[in-house]
Short mmCIF file of C-alpha atoms in Angstrom, two decimals:
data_model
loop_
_atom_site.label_atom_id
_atom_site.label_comp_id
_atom_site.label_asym_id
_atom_site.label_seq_id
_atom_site.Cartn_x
_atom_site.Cartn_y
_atom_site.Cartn_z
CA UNK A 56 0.00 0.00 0.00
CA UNK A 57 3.31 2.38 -0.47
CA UNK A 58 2.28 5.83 -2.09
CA UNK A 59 5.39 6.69 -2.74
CA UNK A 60 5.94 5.03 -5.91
CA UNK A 61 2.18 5.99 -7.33
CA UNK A 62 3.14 7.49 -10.40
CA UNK A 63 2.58 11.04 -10.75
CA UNK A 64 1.91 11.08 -13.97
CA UNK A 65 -1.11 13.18 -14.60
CA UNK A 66 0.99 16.02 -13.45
CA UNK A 67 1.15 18.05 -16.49
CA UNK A 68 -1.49 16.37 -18.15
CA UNK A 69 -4.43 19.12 -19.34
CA UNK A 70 -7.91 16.79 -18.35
CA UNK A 71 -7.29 16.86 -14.45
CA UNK A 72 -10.11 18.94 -13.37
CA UNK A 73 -11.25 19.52 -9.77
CA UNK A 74 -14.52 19.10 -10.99
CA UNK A 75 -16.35 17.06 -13.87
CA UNK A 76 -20.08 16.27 -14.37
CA UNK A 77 -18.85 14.03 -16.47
CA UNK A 78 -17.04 12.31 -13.38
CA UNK A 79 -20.05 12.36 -11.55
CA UNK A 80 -22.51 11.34 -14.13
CA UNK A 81 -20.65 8.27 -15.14
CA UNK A 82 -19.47 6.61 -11.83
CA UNK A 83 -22.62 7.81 -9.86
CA UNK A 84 -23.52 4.36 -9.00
CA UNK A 85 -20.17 3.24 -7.00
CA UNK A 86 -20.72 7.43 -5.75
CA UNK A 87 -24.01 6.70 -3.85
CA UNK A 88 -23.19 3.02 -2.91
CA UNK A 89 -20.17 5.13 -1.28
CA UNK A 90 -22.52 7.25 0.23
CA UNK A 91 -25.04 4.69 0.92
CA UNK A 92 -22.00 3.06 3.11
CA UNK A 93 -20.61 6.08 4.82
CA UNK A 94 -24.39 7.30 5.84
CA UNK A 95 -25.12 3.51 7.04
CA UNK A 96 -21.64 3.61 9.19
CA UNK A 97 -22.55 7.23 11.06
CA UNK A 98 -25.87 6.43 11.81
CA UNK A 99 -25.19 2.80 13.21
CA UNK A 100 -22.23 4.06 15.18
CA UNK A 101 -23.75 6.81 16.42
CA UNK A 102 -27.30 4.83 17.44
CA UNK A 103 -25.18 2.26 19.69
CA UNK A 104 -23.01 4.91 21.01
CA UNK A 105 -25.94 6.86 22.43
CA UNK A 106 -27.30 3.67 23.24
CA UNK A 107 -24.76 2.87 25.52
CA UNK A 108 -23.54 6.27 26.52
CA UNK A 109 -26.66 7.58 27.64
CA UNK A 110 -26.83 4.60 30.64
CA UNK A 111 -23.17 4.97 31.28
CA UNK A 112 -23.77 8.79 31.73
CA UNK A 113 -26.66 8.46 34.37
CA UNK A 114 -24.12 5.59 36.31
CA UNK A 115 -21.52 8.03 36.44
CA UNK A 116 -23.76 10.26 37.54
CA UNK A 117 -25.67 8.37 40.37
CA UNK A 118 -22.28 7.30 41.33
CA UNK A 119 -20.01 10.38 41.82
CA UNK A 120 -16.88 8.09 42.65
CA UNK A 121 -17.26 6.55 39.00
CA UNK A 122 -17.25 10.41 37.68
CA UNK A 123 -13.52 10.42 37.15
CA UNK A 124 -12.73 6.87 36.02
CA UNK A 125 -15.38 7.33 33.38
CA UNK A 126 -13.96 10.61 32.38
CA UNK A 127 -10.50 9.58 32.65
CA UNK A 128 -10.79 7.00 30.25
CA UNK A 129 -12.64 8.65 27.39
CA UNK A 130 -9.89 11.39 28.19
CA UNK A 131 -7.26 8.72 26.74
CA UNK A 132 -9.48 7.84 24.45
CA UNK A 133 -9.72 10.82 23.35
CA UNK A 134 -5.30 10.88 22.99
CA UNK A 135 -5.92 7.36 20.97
CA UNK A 136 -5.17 8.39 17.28
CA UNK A 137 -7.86 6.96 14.93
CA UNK A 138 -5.21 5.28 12.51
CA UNK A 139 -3.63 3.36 15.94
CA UNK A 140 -7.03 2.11 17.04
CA UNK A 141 -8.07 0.81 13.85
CA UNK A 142 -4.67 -0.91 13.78
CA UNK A 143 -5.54 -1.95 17.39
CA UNK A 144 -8.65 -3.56 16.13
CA UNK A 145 -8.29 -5.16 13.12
CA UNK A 146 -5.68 -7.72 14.28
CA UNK A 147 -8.31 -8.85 16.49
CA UNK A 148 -11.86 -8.34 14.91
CA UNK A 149 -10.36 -8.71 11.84
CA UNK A 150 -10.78 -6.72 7.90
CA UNK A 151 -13.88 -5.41 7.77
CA UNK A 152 -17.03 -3.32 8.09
CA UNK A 153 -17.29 -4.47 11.87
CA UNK A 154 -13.93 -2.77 12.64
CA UNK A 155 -14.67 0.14 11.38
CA UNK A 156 -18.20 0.47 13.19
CA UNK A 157 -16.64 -0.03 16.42
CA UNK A 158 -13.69 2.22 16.49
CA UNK A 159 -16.24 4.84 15.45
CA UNK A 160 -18.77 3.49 18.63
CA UNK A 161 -15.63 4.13 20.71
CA UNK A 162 -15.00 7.46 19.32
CA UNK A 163 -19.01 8.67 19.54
CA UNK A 164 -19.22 7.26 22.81
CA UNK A 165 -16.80 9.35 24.39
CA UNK A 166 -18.36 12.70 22.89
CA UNK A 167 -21.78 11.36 23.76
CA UNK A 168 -21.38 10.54 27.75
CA UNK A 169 -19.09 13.99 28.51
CA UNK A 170 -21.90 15.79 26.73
CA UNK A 171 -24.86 13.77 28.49
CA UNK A 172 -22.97 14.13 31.77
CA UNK A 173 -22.24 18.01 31.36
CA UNK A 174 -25.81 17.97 31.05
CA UNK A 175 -26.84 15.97 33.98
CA UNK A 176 -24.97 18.16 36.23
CA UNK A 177 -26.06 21.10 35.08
CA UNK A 178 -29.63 20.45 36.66
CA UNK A 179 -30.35 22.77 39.23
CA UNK A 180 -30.40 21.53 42.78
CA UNK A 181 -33.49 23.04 43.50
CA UNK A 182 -35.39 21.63 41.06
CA UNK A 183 -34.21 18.21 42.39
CA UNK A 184 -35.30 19.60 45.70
CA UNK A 185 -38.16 20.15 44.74
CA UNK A 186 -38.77 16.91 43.38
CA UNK A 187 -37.70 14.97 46.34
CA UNK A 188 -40.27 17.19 48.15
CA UNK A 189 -42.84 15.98 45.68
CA UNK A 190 -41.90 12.34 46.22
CA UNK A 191 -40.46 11.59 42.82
CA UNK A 192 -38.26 8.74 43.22
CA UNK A 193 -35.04 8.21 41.70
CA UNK A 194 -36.08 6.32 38.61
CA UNK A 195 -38.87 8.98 38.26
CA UNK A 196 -36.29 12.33 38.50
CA UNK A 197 -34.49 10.52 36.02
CA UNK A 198 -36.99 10.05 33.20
CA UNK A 199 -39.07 13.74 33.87
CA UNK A 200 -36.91 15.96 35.25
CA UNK A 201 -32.60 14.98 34.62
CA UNK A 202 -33.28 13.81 31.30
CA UNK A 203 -35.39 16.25 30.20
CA UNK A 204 -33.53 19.16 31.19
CA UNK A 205 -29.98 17.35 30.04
CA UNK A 206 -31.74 17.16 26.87
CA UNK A 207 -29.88 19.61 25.55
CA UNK A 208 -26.59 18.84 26.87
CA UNK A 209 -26.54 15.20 25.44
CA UNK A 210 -28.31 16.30 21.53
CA UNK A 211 -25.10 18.68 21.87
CA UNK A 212 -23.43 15.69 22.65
CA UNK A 213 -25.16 13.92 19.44
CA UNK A 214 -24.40 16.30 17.21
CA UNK A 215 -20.61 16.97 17.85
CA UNK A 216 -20.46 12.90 17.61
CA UNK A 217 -22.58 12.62 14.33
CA UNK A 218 -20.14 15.48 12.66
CA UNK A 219 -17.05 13.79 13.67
CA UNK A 220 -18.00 10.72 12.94
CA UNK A 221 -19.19 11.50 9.83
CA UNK A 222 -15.24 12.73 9.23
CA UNK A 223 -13.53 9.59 10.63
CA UNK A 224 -15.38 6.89 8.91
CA UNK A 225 -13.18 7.84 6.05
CA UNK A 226 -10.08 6.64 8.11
CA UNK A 227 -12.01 3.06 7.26
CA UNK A 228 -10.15 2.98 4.21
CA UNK A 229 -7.79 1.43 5.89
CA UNK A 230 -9.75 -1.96 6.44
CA UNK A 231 -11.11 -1.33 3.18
CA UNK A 232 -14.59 0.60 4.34
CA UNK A 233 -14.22 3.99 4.37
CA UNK A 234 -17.34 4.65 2.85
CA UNK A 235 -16.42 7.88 0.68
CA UNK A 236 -13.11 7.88 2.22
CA UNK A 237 -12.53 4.89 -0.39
CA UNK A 238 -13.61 7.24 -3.37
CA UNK A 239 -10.86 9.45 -1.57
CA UNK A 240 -8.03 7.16 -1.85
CA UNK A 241 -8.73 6.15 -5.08
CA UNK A 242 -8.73 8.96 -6.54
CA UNK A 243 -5.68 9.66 -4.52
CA UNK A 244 -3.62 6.89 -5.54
CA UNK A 245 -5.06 7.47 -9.61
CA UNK A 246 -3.79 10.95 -8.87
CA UNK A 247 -7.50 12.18 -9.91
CA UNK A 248 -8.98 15.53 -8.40
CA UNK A 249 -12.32 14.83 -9.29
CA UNK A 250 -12.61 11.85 -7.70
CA UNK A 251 -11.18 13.26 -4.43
CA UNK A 252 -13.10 16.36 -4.83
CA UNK A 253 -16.54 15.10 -5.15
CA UNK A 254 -16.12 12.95 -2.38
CA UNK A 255 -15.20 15.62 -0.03
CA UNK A 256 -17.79 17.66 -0.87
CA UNK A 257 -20.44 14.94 -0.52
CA UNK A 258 -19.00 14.10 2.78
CA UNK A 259 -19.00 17.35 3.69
CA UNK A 260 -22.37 17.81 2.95
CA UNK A 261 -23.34 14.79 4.51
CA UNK A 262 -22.07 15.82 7.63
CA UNK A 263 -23.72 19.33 7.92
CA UNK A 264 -27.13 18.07 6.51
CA UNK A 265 -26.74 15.48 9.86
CA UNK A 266 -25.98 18.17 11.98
CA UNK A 267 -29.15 20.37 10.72
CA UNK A 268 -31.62 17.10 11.03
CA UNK A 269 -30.38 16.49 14.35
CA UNK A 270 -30.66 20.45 14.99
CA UNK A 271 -34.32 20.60 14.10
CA UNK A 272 -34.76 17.74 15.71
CA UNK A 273 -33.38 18.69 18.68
CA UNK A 274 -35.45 21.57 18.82
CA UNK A 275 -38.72 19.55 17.85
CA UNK A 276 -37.81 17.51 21.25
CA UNK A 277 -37.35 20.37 23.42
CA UNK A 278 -40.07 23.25 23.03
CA UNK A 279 -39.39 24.89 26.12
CA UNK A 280 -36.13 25.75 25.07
CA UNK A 281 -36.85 27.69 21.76
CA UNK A 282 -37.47 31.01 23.66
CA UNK A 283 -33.99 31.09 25.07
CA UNK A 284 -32.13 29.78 22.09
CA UNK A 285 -33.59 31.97 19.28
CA UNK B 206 -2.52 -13.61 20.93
CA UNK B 207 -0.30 -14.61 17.79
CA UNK B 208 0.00 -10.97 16.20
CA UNK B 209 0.66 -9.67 19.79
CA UNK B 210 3.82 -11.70 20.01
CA UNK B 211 4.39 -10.95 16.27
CA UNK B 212 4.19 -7.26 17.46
CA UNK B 213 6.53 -7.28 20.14
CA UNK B 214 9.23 -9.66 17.74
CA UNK B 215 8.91 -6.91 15.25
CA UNK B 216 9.60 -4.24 17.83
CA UNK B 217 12.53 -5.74 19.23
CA UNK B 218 14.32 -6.38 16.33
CA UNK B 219 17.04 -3.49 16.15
CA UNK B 220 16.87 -3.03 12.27
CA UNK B 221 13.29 -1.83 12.52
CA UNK B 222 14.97 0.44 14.58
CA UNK B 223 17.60 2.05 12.76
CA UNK B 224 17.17 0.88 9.10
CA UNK B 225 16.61 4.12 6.26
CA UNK B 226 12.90 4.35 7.05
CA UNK B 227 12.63 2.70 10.66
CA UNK B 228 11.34 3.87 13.20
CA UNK B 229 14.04 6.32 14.26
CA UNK B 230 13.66 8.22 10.51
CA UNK B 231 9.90 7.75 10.45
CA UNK B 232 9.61 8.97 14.37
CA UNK B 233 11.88 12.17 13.11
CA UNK B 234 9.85 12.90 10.04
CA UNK B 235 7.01 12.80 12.37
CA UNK B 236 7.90 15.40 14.73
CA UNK B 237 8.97 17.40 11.93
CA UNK B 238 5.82 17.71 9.94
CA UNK B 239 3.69 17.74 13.40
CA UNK B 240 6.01 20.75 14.58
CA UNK B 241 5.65 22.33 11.42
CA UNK B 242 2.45 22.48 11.34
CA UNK B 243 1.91 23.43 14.82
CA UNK B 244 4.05 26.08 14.49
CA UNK B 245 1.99 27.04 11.20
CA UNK B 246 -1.04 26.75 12.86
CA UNK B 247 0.22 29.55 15.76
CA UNK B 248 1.50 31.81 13.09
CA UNK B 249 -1.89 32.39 11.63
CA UNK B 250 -4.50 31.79 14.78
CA UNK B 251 -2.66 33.36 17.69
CA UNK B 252 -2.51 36.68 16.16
CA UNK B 253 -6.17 36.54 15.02
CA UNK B 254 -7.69 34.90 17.97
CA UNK B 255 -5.56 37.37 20.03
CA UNK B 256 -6.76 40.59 17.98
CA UNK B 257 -10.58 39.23 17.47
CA UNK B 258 -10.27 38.63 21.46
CA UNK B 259 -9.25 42.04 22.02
CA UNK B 260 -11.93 43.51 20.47
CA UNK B 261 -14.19 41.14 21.28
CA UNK B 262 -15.48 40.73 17.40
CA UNK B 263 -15.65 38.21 15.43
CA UNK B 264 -17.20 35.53 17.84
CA UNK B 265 -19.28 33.64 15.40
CA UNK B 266 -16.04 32.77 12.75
CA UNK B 267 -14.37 31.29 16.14
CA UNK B 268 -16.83 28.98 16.44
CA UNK B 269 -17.94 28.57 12.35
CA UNK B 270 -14.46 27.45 12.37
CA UNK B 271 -14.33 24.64 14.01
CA UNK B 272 -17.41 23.66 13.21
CA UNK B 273 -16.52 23.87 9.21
CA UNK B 274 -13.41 22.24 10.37
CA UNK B 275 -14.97 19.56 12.54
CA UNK B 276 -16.58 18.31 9.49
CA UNK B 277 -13.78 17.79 6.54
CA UNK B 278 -12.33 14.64 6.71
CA UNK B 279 -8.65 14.90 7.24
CA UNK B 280 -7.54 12.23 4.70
CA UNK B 281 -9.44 14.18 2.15
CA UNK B 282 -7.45 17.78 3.19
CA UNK B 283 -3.99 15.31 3.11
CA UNK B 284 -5.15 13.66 -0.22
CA UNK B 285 -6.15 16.93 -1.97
CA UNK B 286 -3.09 19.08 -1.14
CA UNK B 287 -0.06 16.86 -2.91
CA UNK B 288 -2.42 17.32 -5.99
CA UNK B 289 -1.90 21.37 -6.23
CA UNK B 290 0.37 21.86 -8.41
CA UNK B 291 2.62 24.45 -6.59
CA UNK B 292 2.42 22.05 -3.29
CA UNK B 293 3.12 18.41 -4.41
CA UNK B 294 3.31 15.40 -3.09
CA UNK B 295 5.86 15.33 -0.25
CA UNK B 296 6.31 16.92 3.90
CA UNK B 297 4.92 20.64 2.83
CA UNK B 298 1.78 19.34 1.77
CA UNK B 299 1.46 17.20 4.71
CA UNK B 300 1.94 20.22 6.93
CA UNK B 301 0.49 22.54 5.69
CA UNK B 302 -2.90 19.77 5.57
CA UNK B 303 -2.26 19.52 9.19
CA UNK B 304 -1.75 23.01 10.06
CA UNK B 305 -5.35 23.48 9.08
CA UNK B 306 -6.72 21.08 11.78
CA UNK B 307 -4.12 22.63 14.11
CA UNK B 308 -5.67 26.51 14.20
CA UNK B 309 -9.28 25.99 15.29
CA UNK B 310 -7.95 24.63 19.02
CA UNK B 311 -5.46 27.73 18.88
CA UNK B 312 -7.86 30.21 17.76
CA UNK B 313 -10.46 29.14 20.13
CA UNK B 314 -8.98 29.54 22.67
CA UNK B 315 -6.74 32.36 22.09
CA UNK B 316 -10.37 34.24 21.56
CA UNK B 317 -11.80 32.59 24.96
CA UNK B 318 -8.99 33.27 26.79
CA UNK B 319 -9.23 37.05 25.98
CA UNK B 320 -12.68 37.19 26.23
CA UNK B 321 -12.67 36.01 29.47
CA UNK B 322 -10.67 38.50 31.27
CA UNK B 323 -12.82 40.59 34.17
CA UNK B 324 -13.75 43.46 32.87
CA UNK B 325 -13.11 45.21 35.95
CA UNK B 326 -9.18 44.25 35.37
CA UNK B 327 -9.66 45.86 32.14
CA UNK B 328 -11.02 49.13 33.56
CA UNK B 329 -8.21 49.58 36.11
CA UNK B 330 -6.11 49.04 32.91
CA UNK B 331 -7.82 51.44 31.37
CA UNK B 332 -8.21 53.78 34.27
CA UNK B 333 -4.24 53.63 35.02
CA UNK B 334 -3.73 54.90 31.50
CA UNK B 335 -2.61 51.58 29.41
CA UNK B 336 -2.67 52.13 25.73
CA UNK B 337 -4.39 49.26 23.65
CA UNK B 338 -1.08 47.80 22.87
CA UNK B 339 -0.23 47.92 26.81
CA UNK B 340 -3.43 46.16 27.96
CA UNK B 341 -2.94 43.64 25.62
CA UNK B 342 0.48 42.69 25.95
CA UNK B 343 0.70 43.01 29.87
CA UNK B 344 -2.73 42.73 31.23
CA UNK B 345 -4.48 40.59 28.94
CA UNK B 346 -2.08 38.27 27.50
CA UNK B 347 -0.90 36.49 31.22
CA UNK B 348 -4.61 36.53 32.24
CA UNK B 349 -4.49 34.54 29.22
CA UNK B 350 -1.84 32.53 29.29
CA UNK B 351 -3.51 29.05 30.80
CA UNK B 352 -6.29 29.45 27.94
CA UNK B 353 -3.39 29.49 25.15
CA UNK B 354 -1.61 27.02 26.87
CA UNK B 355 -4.57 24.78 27.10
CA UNK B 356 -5.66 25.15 23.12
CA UNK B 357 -1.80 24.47 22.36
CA UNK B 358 -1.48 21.00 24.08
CA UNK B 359 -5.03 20.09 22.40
CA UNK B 360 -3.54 21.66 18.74
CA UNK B 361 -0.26 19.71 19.50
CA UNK B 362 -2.23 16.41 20.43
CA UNK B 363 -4.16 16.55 17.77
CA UNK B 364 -1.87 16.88 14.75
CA UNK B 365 0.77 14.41 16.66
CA UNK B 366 -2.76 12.06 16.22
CA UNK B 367 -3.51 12.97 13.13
CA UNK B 368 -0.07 12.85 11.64
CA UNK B 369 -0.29 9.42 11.83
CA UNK B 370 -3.21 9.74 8.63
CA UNK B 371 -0.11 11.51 6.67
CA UNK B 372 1.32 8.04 5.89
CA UNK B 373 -2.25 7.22 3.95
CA UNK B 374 -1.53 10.30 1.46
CA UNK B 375 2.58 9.57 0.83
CA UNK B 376 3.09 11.77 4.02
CA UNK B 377 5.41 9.77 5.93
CA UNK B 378 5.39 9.78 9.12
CA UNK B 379 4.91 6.76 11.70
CA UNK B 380 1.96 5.75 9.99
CA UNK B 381 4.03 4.16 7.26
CA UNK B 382 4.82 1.18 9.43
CA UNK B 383 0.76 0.77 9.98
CA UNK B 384 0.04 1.63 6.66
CA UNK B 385 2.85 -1.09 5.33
CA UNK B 386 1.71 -3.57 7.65
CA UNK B 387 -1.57 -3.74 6.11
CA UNK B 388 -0.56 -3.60 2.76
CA UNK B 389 1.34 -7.14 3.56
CA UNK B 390 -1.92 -8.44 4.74
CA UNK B 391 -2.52 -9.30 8.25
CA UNK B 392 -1.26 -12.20 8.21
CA UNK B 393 1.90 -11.26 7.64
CA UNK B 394 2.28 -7.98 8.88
CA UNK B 395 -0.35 -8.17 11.37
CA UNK B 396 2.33 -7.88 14.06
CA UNK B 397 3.78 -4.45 12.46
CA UNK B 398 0.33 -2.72 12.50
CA UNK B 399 0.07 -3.96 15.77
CA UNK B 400 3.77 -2.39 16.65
CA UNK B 401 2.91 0.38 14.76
CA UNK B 402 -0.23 1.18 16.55
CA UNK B 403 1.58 0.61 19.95
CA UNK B 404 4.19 3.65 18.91
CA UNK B 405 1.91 5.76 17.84
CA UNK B 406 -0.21 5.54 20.76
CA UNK B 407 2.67 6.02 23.46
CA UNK B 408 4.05 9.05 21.42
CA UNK B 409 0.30 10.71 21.26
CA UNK B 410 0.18 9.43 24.77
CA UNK B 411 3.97 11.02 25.54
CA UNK B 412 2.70 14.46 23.76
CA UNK B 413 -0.14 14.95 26.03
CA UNK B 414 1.22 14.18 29.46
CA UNK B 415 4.52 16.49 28.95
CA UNK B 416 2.34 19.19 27.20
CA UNK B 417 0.09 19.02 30.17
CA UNK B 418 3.43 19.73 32.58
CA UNK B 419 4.66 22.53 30.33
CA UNK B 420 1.07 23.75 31.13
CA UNK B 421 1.46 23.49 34.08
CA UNK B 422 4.79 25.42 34.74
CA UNK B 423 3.61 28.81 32.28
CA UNK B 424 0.32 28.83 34.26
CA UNK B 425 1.00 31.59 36.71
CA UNK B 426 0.83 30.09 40.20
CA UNK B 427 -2.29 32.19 41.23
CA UNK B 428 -4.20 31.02 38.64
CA UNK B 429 -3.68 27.38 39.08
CA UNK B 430 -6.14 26.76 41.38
CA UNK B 431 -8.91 28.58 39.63
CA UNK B 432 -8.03 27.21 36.07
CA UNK B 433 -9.04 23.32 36.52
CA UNK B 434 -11.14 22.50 34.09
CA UNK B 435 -9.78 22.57 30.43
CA UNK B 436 -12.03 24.61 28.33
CA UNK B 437 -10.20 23.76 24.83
CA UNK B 438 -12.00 20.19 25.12
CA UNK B 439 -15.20 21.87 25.02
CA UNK B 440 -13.91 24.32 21.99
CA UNK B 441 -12.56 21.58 20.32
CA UNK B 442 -13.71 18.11 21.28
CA UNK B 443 -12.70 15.92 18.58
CA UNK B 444 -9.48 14.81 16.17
CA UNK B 445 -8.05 13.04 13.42
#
């Protein structure tokens, strides 16, 4: 897989456009299975990472000592270049699509439970007090009042994970799903803008047009928050 | 366990040491481009985050970004910059790909950090009869210090990470030997992406905890106590 001795012979050649319809128009089948694959890889990634983030945020939460251990180790995590941890994995899990999802799980899940736990904290005491004067119970705080008003705190949470992941599933190219990260590299090692280029930009756009669904929806899920935001 | 022992073979054989294009070459080409581009990356977002701090303008392109930013894959940046004509394929592009990903940590926080001052300190500046220049260079600039400091270990930590993606674009860098390793198949070279992961991870690993002490040390004593948290994870949460 040496680059070094990819030829660079387009160089001086005239047809090497950043952009061609022509490009686009005749390879736009492998283009959305690309896309098809990189939307598939965000979305499943990010579903089990909230999935299990969510719970590990409210654990860390009931149970303050676990705070720091929690937070430690998405902190490393967080050191953990994507390119070592896929080379972590694959020895193990093996060449794959499965390798891919769940270095980007790993990834999402650390965004996911600082964000959710930010959140969590952030709810005033005396609304809790006032809770406990009510007689909610723990399980009931949880589910209408924590939640609720760490809504925002974890969607943040969502959306920072969604935008990044959106970015690193290209890294996948490396166990050979990359999603439009493989149209990348292709094009790289062909020494072909186009290619390159139109798979940036449809990552790209992938990746804000996430970010606005989740926005909206965000804001769909938490009405009383409009007011303030706007 | 196989590739685990192949991994630790591989690492202790001296020649993958010192060979043209070991580790030793590949670990120095690394700290090259990383410091190249960090350096890059201060060049052009210090100044700005320092002068958009000052006069507290400018907010919303801080955060667009690294937002914008947040979003481009980096192995697209590394791929598309040895294909410009005047760059080619080589170290420059690789740096100047990574100084990119470098400036939204330093400019974030180079903008909070200013930003955050008390404007009270800044009307006793004002009221003792600092010029603009003055308050920035001695009263707002140490108040700011731990802020840079902070967004500089997360820059540096960062493109250390994400120099390891160079190796995918003809970057060099330690990401050859990971790179390589899968291009024998695993195998075969199973081991080296193993090794090659281990290396990368302790020098990402290395980066962060001395960058954390040189932290640390330029944090003014005073403002140690005060400065816990580290708001450049919340400016810039995310790499490679």
């Amino acid at each position: 897989m040496s680059l070094l001795d990819s030829p660079a012979l387009a160089y001086d050649a005239p047809a090497n456009p950043w952009f061609s319809w022509q490009f686009v128009h005749d390879n736009r089948d492998q283009l959305l299975a690309a896309l098809r694959e990189h939307a598939s890889l965000t979305a499943e990634a990010v579903l089990v990472a909230s999935l299990v983030a969510i719970p590990l945020a409210v654990i860390a939460y009931w149970y303050r000592p676990l705070t720091g251990p929690i937070l430690a180790l998405s902190g490393v995590l967080y050191t953990i270049p994507s390119l070592a941890l896929f080379a972590f994995l694959a020895p193990f899990i093996g060449i794959g699509r499965i390798t891919v999802l769940v270095g980007l799980v790993l990834y999402a899940l650390m965004m996911i439970v600082r964000n959710a736990l930010t959140g969590l904290n952030q709810v005033p005491e005396d609304v809790l007090d006032a809770a406990r004067g009510m007689g909610y119970g723990r399980f009931a705080r949880l589910l209408r009042i924590e939640l609720p008003l760490a809504l925002p705190g974890i969607l943040t949470g969502v959306r920072l994970a969604t935008v990044s992941t959106v970015a690193l599933t290209t890294v996948g190219v490396l166990v050979g799903h990359g999603g439009l990260g493989q149209l990348i590299f292709y094009g790289f090692r062909a020494n072909y803008r186009a290619e390159i280029a139109t798979a940036t930009v449809a990552a790209v756009v992938l990746a804000l047009l996430l970010d606005l669904v989740l926005l909206g929806l965000g804001r769909l899920v938490t009405p009383w928050a409009r007011g303030s935001r706007a | 366990m196989n590739e685990f022992n192949q991994a630790i073979t591989w690492l202790n054989d001296p020649l993958n040491w010192t060979n043209p294009g070991g580790i030793f070459d590949l670990l120095r080409q690394h700290l090259e481009i990383t410091a190249l581009a960090v350096l890059l990356g201060c060049v052009v977002a210090l100044p700005l985050g320092l002068a958009l701090g000052h006069f507290g303008r400018g907010g919303g392109l801080v955060v667009l970004v690294s937002n914008l930013t947040r979003a481009i894959p980096t192995i697209a940046v590394l791929s598309i910059f040895p294909l410009i004509r005047a760059i080619g394929i080589g170290m420059t592009a690789a740096v100047l790909a990574l100084a990119i990903f470098a400036i939204p940590p330093l400019l974030a926080n180079a903008y909070t950090g200013l930003r955050e001052v008390d404007p009270e300190v800044r009307e006793a500046a004002r009221g003792m009869g600092l010029s603009g220049w003055q308050m920035l260079w001695r009263v707002e600039l140490p108040l700011a210090v731990p802020y840079i400091a902070a967004g500089f270990r997360t820059a540096a930590v960062q493109v250390v990470a994400t120099t390891s993606l160079a190796a995918l674009a003809a970057g060099g860098g330690l990401g050859e030997i990971i790179s390589l390793g899968f291009g024998l198949g695993l195998s075969v070279g199973g081991g080296q992406v193993l090794a090659g992961g281990f290396l990368i991870i302790a020098l990402a690993l290395l980066v962060e905890g001395g960058l954390a002490l040189v932290q640390r040390v330029v944090t003014p004593r005073p403002l140690r106590r005060t400065f816990r948290s580290r708001p450049a994870r919340l400016a810039a949460a995310d790499n490679q």
